[in-house]
Amino acid sequence: MSILRWKTAGKVHNNDRKEQQAGGSRNFLRVLVDPSKPTVDIVVVHGLNPVDKQSHAEATWTSGDKLWLRDFLPKRAPNARILLFGYNSNVAFQTATAGVREQAENLLNRLKEARTTEPNRPLMFICHSLGGLIVKRALVHSNNDETYESIQESTFGIAFFSTPHRGGNHAGIGSVVAKIARSVLGNPSNTFMDALRDGSSFLDIITDDFRQLIEDFQFLSFYETQPLGRLGVVVDKDSATLGLPGTREKQIALDANHRNICKFDNEEDPRYQQVADNIVKMINDAGSSQGQPVRTGRRAGGNFSSTNGTLNSTLQAGNGNQSSTIGTTNKTHQFGDGNLSYQDGNGNSTIQVRSGPMVERTYIEWLLSKMSMH
């Protein structure tokens, strides 16, 4: 497998064009920017390809001849290595479940190879539209597969541009994805649209599985505010945001439509400046947290619980459990050693009890007495 190099910042890197020569493959991981001493990796993932062009991976982020990730952002983030992931997105989403899973694993495989010398370097993803679903699926997979564990554990942030996380305006996520297909492909085939509708349940599964990981990352959710012709706003705010507190997710409206939300032709564009300011801040925040205690990832025998809502109760027994709670008046009980509890909201409580025979008996007696009161 090859990692393609690109000419950037006046430097000519080693060019490996085997994949391009072998039938013009759309599947690659190409280094756009390669500083001498990188401190962070940024991986960029596109969405649907409007006319099945080989250059779509670049065109998604390009206005005129300016690819802002290559031509502008390095000035603001000089130590960021930026990699462009290309894949046959139309095939991926036409085959729904299988296609998304395959491309997510393809991304992980290529990224692991690209990070062989620095597997724990801080990592960030930038995604447009349905590309965000590929990234979410990849992170869920890496959380469950020790082969790619370092990718999930190294990821500190994700910037989504008009990625549909759920339905919007009383429409299910399948309908939102179908609307994206119409906005990008114009008049997609009935087969393509049927595949999107049939695969909508899998998209819901991606959302549910990813919810278990939301406490691991920081998010930038850029959403469109301008209509795209007769289709109107393709992915509205409700669909394009995760609904997390401001401490975990910044929800940012851009004066753009679904197609041009991540295209900027000059550095003075106020939209670009806002995007770059937030990306650079996320990178700096990740750098300042290095050396501090961080999450430990999966632990042997550990359980993971994700709670969202009100008046929920979680009980975990064993070692290395993790609990994520968002909402109000939730309760978490953890018994054992090395447990972690994340909470965001008001009136939540966590009880953690260390292991030991006397402590265990006392704790169980107390818990049973509490349960008998309800």
Coordinates of C-alpha atoms in Angstrom, one line a residue:
M1 CA 0.0 0.0 0.0
S2 CA 1.4 3.4 -0.9
I3 CA 1.0 6.8 0.7
L4 CA 1.0 9.4 -1.9
R5 CA 3.1 12.6 -1.4
W6 CA 2.1 16.0 -2.7
K7 CA 4.2 19.1 -3.6
T8 CA 3.7 21.6 -0.8
A9 CA 5.1 24.7 0.7
G10 CA 7.9 24.9 -1.9
K11 CA 9.1 21.4 -1.0
V12 CA 9.0 18.4 -3.3
H13 CA 8.4 15.2 -1.5
N14 CA 9.1 11.7 -2.8
N15 CA 6.3 11.0 -5.3
D16 CA 4.8 7.6 -5.4
R17 CA 2.3 7.5 -8.2
K18 CA 1.7 3.8 -8.4
E19 CA -1.9 4.1 -7.3
Q20 CA -2.6 6.8 -9.7
Q21 CA -1.1 4.8 -12.6
A22 CA -2.9 1.7 -11.6
G23 CA -6.2 2.8 -13.2
G24 CA -6.5 6.1 -11.4
S25 CA -7.5 4.6 -8.0
R26 CA -9.8 6.8 -5.9
N27 CA -8.6 5.1 -2.8
F28 CA -5.6 6.7 -1.2
L29 CA -4.1 8.5 1.8
R30 CA -2.1 11.5 0.4
V31 CA 0.1 13.8 2.5
L32 CA -0.8 17.4 1.6
V33 CA 1.4 19.1 4.1
D34 CA 4.5 17.5 5.7
P35 CA 6.4 19.7 8.1
S36 CA 9.8 18.7 9.3
K37 CA 8.7 18.3 12.9
P38 CA 5.0 17.6 13.0
T39 CA 3.2 17.6 16.4
V40 CA -0.3 16.7 15.2
D41 CA -1.9 14.8 12.3
I42 CA -5.0 16.1 10.6
V43 CA -6.9 13.7 8.4
V44 CA -9.4 15.2 5.9
V45 CA -12.4 13.1 4.6
H46 CA -14.7 14.1 1.8
G47 CA -18.4 13.1 1.2
L48 CA -20.3 12.1 -2.0
N49 CA -18.7 12.7 -5.4
P50 CA -21.0 14.7 -7.7
V51 CA -19.8 13.3 -11.1
D52 CA -17.6 10.5 -9.9
K53 CA -14.4 12.6 -10.5
Q54 CA -11.0 11.3 -9.6
S55 CA -10.1 14.7 -8.2
H56 CA -13.1 15.0 -5.8
A57 CA -11.0 14.4 -2.7
E58 CA -9.2 17.7 -3.5
A59 CA -12.2 19.5 -5.1
T60 CA -14.3 19.3 -1.9
W61 CA -11.9 21.7 -0.2
T62 CA -10.9 23.8 -3.2
S63 CA -12.2 27.1 -4.5
G64 CA -10.6 28.3 -7.7
D65 CA -7.0 27.0 -7.5
K66 CA -6.9 27.3 -3.7
L67 CA -7.0 24.3 -1.5
W68 CA -7.2 26.0 1.9
L69 CA -5.9 23.0 3.9
R70 CA -2.7 23.1 1.8
D71 CA -2.4 26.8 0.9
F72 CA -3.7 28.6 4.0
L73 CA -3.9 26.5 7.1
P74 CA -0.2 25.6 7.4
K75 CA 0.5 29.3 8.0
R76 CA -1.7 29.1 11.1
A77 CA -0.8 25.5 12.1
P78 CA 2.8 25.1 11.0
N79 CA 3.4 21.9 12.9
A80 CA 0.4 20.0 11.5
R81 CA 0.9 17.2 9.1
I82 CA -2.2 17.2 6.9
L83 CA -3.4 14.0 5.1
L84 CA -6.1 13.7 2.5
F85 CA -8.2 10.5 2.4
G86 CA -9.7 9.6 -0.9
Y87 CA -12.2 6.8 -1.5
N88 CA -15.0 5.9 -3.9
S89 CA -17.7 7.5 -1.9
N90 CA -20.6 6.8 -4.4
V91 CA -19.9 3.1 -4.2
A92 CA -19.5 3.2 -0.5
F93 CA -22.9 4.8 0.1
Q94 CA -24.7 2.9 -2.6
T95 CA -23.8 -0.3 -0.9
A96 CA -24.7 1.3 2.5
T97 CA -23.8 -1.0 5.3
A98 CA -21.0 -2.9 3.6
G99 CA -19.6 0.1 1.8
V100 CA -19.4 2.4 4.9
R101 CA -17.8 -0.4 7.0
E102 CA -15.3 -1.2 4.3
Q103 CA -14.2 2.4 3.7
A104 CA -14.0 3.0 7.5
E105 CA -11.6 0.0 7.8
N106 CA -9.8 1.2 4.7
L107 CA -9.2 4.6 6.4
L108 CA -7.9 2.9 9.6
N109 CA -5.6 0.6 7.7
R110 CA -4.0 3.3 5.7
L111 CA -3.8 5.7 8.6
K112 CA -2.1 3.1 10.8
E113 CA 0.6 2.6 8.1
A114 CA 1.0 6.4 7.8
R115 CA 1.6 6.7 11.6
T116 CA 4.0 3.7 12.0
T117 CA 6.8 5.9 13.4
E118 CA 4.6 8.0 15.6
P119 CA 1.4 5.9 16.4
N120 CA 0.5 8.1 19.4
R121 CA 0.8 11.5 17.8
P122 CA -2.3 13.6 18.5
L123 CA -4.9 13.2 15.8
M124 CA -7.7 15.3 14.4
F125 CA -10.3 14.6 11.7
I126 CA -11.9 17.2 9.4
C127 CA -15.0 15.8 7.5
H128 CA -17.5 17.1 5.0
S129 CA -21.0 15.8 4.8
L130 CA -21.3 12.0 4.6
G131 CA -17.5 11.7 5.1
G132 CA -18.3 12.3 8.8
L133 CA -20.1 9.0 8.9
I134 CA -17.0 7.2 7.6
V135 CA -15.0 8.8 10.4
K136 CA -17.5 8.0 13.1
R137 CA -17.7 4.4 12.0
A138 CA -13.9 4.2 11.9
L139 CA -13.5 5.5 15.4
V140 CA -16.2 3.0 16.7
H141 CA -14.2 0.2 14.9
S142 CA -10.9 1.3 16.3
N143 CA -12.4 1.4 19.8
N144 CA -13.3 -2.3 19.4
D145 CA -10.2 -3.6 17.6
E146 CA -6.9 -3.6 19.3
T147 CA -5.1 -3.4 15.9
Y148 CA -6.3 0.2 15.6
E149 CA -6.6 1.1 19.2
S150 CA -4.0 3.8 19.0
I151 CA -6.0 5.8 16.5
Q152 CA -9.0 6.1 18.7
E153 CA -6.9 6.9 21.8
S154 CA -4.8 9.5 19.9
T155 CA -7.9 11.4 18.5
F156 CA -8.6 14.6 20.3
G157 CA -11.0 16.4 18.0
I158 CA -13.3 16.2 15.0
A159 CA -14.5 19.1 12.8
F160 CA -17.7 18.3 11.0
F161 CA -18.9 20.4 8.0
S162 CA -22.6 19.6 7.4
T163 CA -22.5 16.0 8.6
P164 CA -25.9 14.6 9.3
H165 CA -25.8 13.0 12.8
R166 CA -29.6 12.5 13.0
G167 CA -32.7 13.5 11.2
G168 CA -33.8 17.1 11.0
N169 CA -37.1 19.0 10.4
H170 CA -39.1 15.9 11.4
A171 CA -37.3 13.8 8.8
G172 CA -35.3 10.6 9.6
I173 CA -31.6 10.4 9.0
G174 CA -32.2 8.3 5.9
S175 CA -34.3 11.2 4.4
V176 CA -31.5 13.7 5.2
V177 CA -28.9 11.5 3.5
A178 CA -31.2 11.1 0.5
K179 CA -31.5 14.9 0.3
I180 CA -27.7 15.1 0.3
A181 CA -27.5 12.6 -2.6
R182 CA -29.9 14.8 -4.6
S183 CA -28.0 17.9 -3.8
V184 CA -24.7 16.4 -4.9
L185 CA -25.7 14.0 -7.7
G186 CA -28.6 16.0 -9.1
N187 CA -30.8 13.1 -10.2
P188 CA -29.4 9.9 -8.6
S189 CA -30.6 6.5 -9.8
N190 CA -33.5 4.8 -8.1
T191 CA -31.1 2.0 -7.1
F192 CA -28.9 4.5 -5.3
M193 CA -31.8 6.0 -3.5
D194 CA -33.2 2.7 -2.5
A195 CA -29.8 1.7 -1.1
L196 CA -29.7 4.8 1.0
R197 CA -33.2 4.2 2.4
D198 CA -32.5 0.5 3.1
G199 CA -29.3 1.5 4.8
S200 CA -30.8 4.2 7.0
S201 CA -31.1 1.8 10.0
F202 CA -27.3 1.2 9.7
L203 CA -26.8 5.0 9.9
D204 CA -28.8 5.0 13.1
I205 CA -26.5 2.2 14.4
I206 CA -23.5 4.3 13.7
T207 CA -25.0 7.2 15.6
D208 CA -25.9 5.0 18.6
D209 CA -22.4 3.3 18.6
F210 CA -20.6 6.6 18.3
R211 CA -22.6 8.0 21.2
Q212 CA -20.5 5.8 23.5
L213 CA -17.3 7.7 22.5
I214 CA -18.5 11.3 22.6
E215 CA -16.8 12.0 25.9
D216 CA -13.5 11.1 24.4
F217 CA -13.4 14.0 21.9
Q218 CA -13.9 17.7 21.3
F219 CA -16.2 18.7 18.4
L220 CA -16.5 21.6 16.0
S221 CA -19.9 21.4 14.2
F222 CA -20.1 23.8 11.2
Y223 CA -23.6 24.0 9.8
E224 CA -25.0 25.6 6.6
T225 CA -27.5 28.5 6.7
Q226 CA -27.9 29.2 3.0
P227 CA -30.3 27.3 0.7
L228 CA -29.1 25.2 -2.2
G229 CA -31.5 26.1 -4.9
R230 CA -34.9 24.4 -4.7
L231 CA -33.6 21.9 -2.1
G232 CA -33.3 24.6 0.5
V233 CA -30.9 24.0 3.4
V234 CA -29.8 20.4 2.9
V235 CA -28.5 19.6 6.4
D236 CA -30.1 21.9 9.0
K237 CA -28.7 22.8 12.4
D238 CA -30.6 20.1 14.2
S239 CA -29.1 17.4 12.0
A240 CA -25.6 18.9 11.7
T241 CA -25.0 19.2 15.5
L242 CA -24.6 16.7 18.2
G243 CA -26.5 18.6 20.9
L244 CA -23.6 18.5 23.4
P245 CA -22.8 21.2 25.9
G246 CA -20.6 24.0 24.8
T247 CA -17.7 22.6 26.8
R248 CA -17.6 19.6 24.3
E249 CA -19.1 20.9 21.1
K250 CA -18.9 24.3 19.4
Q251 CA -21.8 24.8 17.0
I252 CA -20.9 27.3 14.4
A253 CA -23.2 28.7 11.7
L254 CA -21.5 29.6 8.4
D255 CA -22.9 31.8 5.6
A256 CA -22.7 29.0 3.1
N257 CA -24.7 26.2 1.4
H258 CA -24.0 22.5 1.5
R259 CA -21.6 22.6 -1.5
N260 CA -19.5 25.5 -0.6
I261 CA -19.4 25.3 3.2
C262 CA -15.8 24.1 3.2
K263 CA -14.4 26.1 0.2
F264 CA -12.5 29.3 0.7
D265 CA -10.6 31.2 -2.1
N266 CA -8.6 33.6 0.1
E267 CA -7.4 34.0 3.6
E268 CA -9.3 37.2 4.2
D269 CA -12.7 35.4 3.9
P270 CA -14.4 35.8 7.3
R271 CA -15.7 32.3 7.0
Y272 CA -12.2 30.9 6.6
Q273 CA -10.9 33.0 9.4
Q274 CA -13.6 31.7 11.7
V275 CA -13.0 28.1 10.7
A276 CA -9.2 28.4 11.0
D277 CA -9.5 30.2 14.4
N278 CA -11.5 27.3 15.8
I279 CA -9.3 24.6 14.3
V280 CA -6.1 26.2 15.6
K281 CA -7.6 26.6 19.0
M282 CA -8.6 22.9 19.1
I283 CA -5.0 22.0 18.1
N284 CA -3.5 24.3 20.7
D285 CA -5.8 23.0 23.4
A286 CA -4.8 19.4 22.6
G287 CA -1.1 20.4 22.8
S288 CA -1.5 22.1 26.1
S289 CA -3.2 19.0 27.6
Q290 CA -0.2 16.7 26.7
G291 CA 1.5 15.3 29.8
Q292 CA -1.7 15.5 31.8
P293 CA -3.8 12.4 32.7
V294 CA -5.8 11.2 29.7
R295 CA -8.4 8.5 29.1
T296 CA -6.9 5.0 29.2
G297 CA -9.0 3.5 26.5
R298 CA -10.4 0.0 26.8
R299 CA -9.5 -2.0 29.9
A300 CA -9.6 -5.7 30.3
G301 CA -12.9 -6.8 31.7
G302 CA -14.2 -3.2 31.8
N303 CA -17.7 -2.2 30.9
F304 CA -18.8 1.1 29.3
S305 CA -22.1 2.8 30.0
S306 CA -23.4 5.8 28.1
T307 CA -26.5 7.6 29.7
N308 CA -28.3 10.5 28.1
G309 CA -31.5 11.9 29.7
T310 CA -33.0 12.3 33.2
L311 CA -33.5 10.2 36.3
N312 CA -31.4 7.3 34.9
S313 CA -29.4 4.9 37.2
T314 CA -26.2 3.0 36.3
L315 CA -24.6 0.2 38.3
Q316 CA -21.3 -1.2 37.3
A317 CA -19.2 -3.9 39.1
G318 CA -15.7 -5.0 38.3
N319 CA -12.5 -3.2 37.3
G320 CA -11.8 -0.6 34.6
N321 CA -15.4 0.4 34.0
Q322 CA -16.3 3.7 32.3
S323 CA -19.5 5.6 32.6
S324 CA -20.6 8.6 30.5
T325 CA -23.6 10.6 31.8
I326 CA -25.2 13.6 30.1
G327 CA -28.4 15.1 31.5
T328 CA -29.8 15.9 34.9
T329 CA -30.4 13.9 38.1
N330 CA -28.8 10.7 37.0
K331 CA -27.0 8.3 39.4
T332 CA -24.0 6.2 38.8
H333 CA -22.7 3.4 41.1
Q334 CA -19.3 1.8 40.4
F335 CA -17.7 -0.9 42.4
G336 CA -14.1 -2.0 41.8
D337 CA -10.8 -0.4 41.0
G338 CA -9.7 1.9 38.2
N339 CA -13.2 3.1 37.3
L340 CA -13.9 6.3 35.4
S341 CA -17.1 8.5 35.4
Y342 CA -17.8 11.4 33.1
Q343 CA -20.7 13.7 33.9
D344 CA -22.1 16.7 32.2
G345 CA -25.3 18.4 33.5
N346 CA -26.9 19.3 36.8
G347 CA -27.7 17.2 39.9
N348 CA -25.8 14.1 38.8
S349 CA -24.1 11.9 41.3
T350 CA -21.5 9.1 41.2
I351 CA -20.6 6.6 44.0
Q352 CA -17.4 4.7 43.5
V353 CA -16.4 2.0 46.0
R354 CA -13.0 0.3 46.0
S355 CA -12.8 -3.5 46.1
G356 CA -12.3 -5.6 49.2
P357 CA -14.4 -8.3 51.0
M358 CA -15.6 -6.1 53.9
V359 CA -16.3 -3.1 51.6
E360 CA -18.1 -5.3 49.1
R361 CA -20.5 -6.8 51.7
T362 CA -21.2 -3.4 53.3
Y363 CA -21.8 -1.8 49.9
I364 CA -24.1 -4.5 48.7
E365 CA -26.1 -4.4 51.9
W366 CA -26.4 -0.6 51.5
L367 CA -27.4 -0.8 47.8
L368 CA -30.0 -3.5 48.5
S369 CA -31.5 -1.3 51.2
K370 CA -31.7 1.6 48.8
M371 CA -33.4 -0.5 46.1
S372 CA -36.0 -1.8 48.6
M373 CA -37.1 1.7 49.3
H374 CA -38.3 2.2 45.7

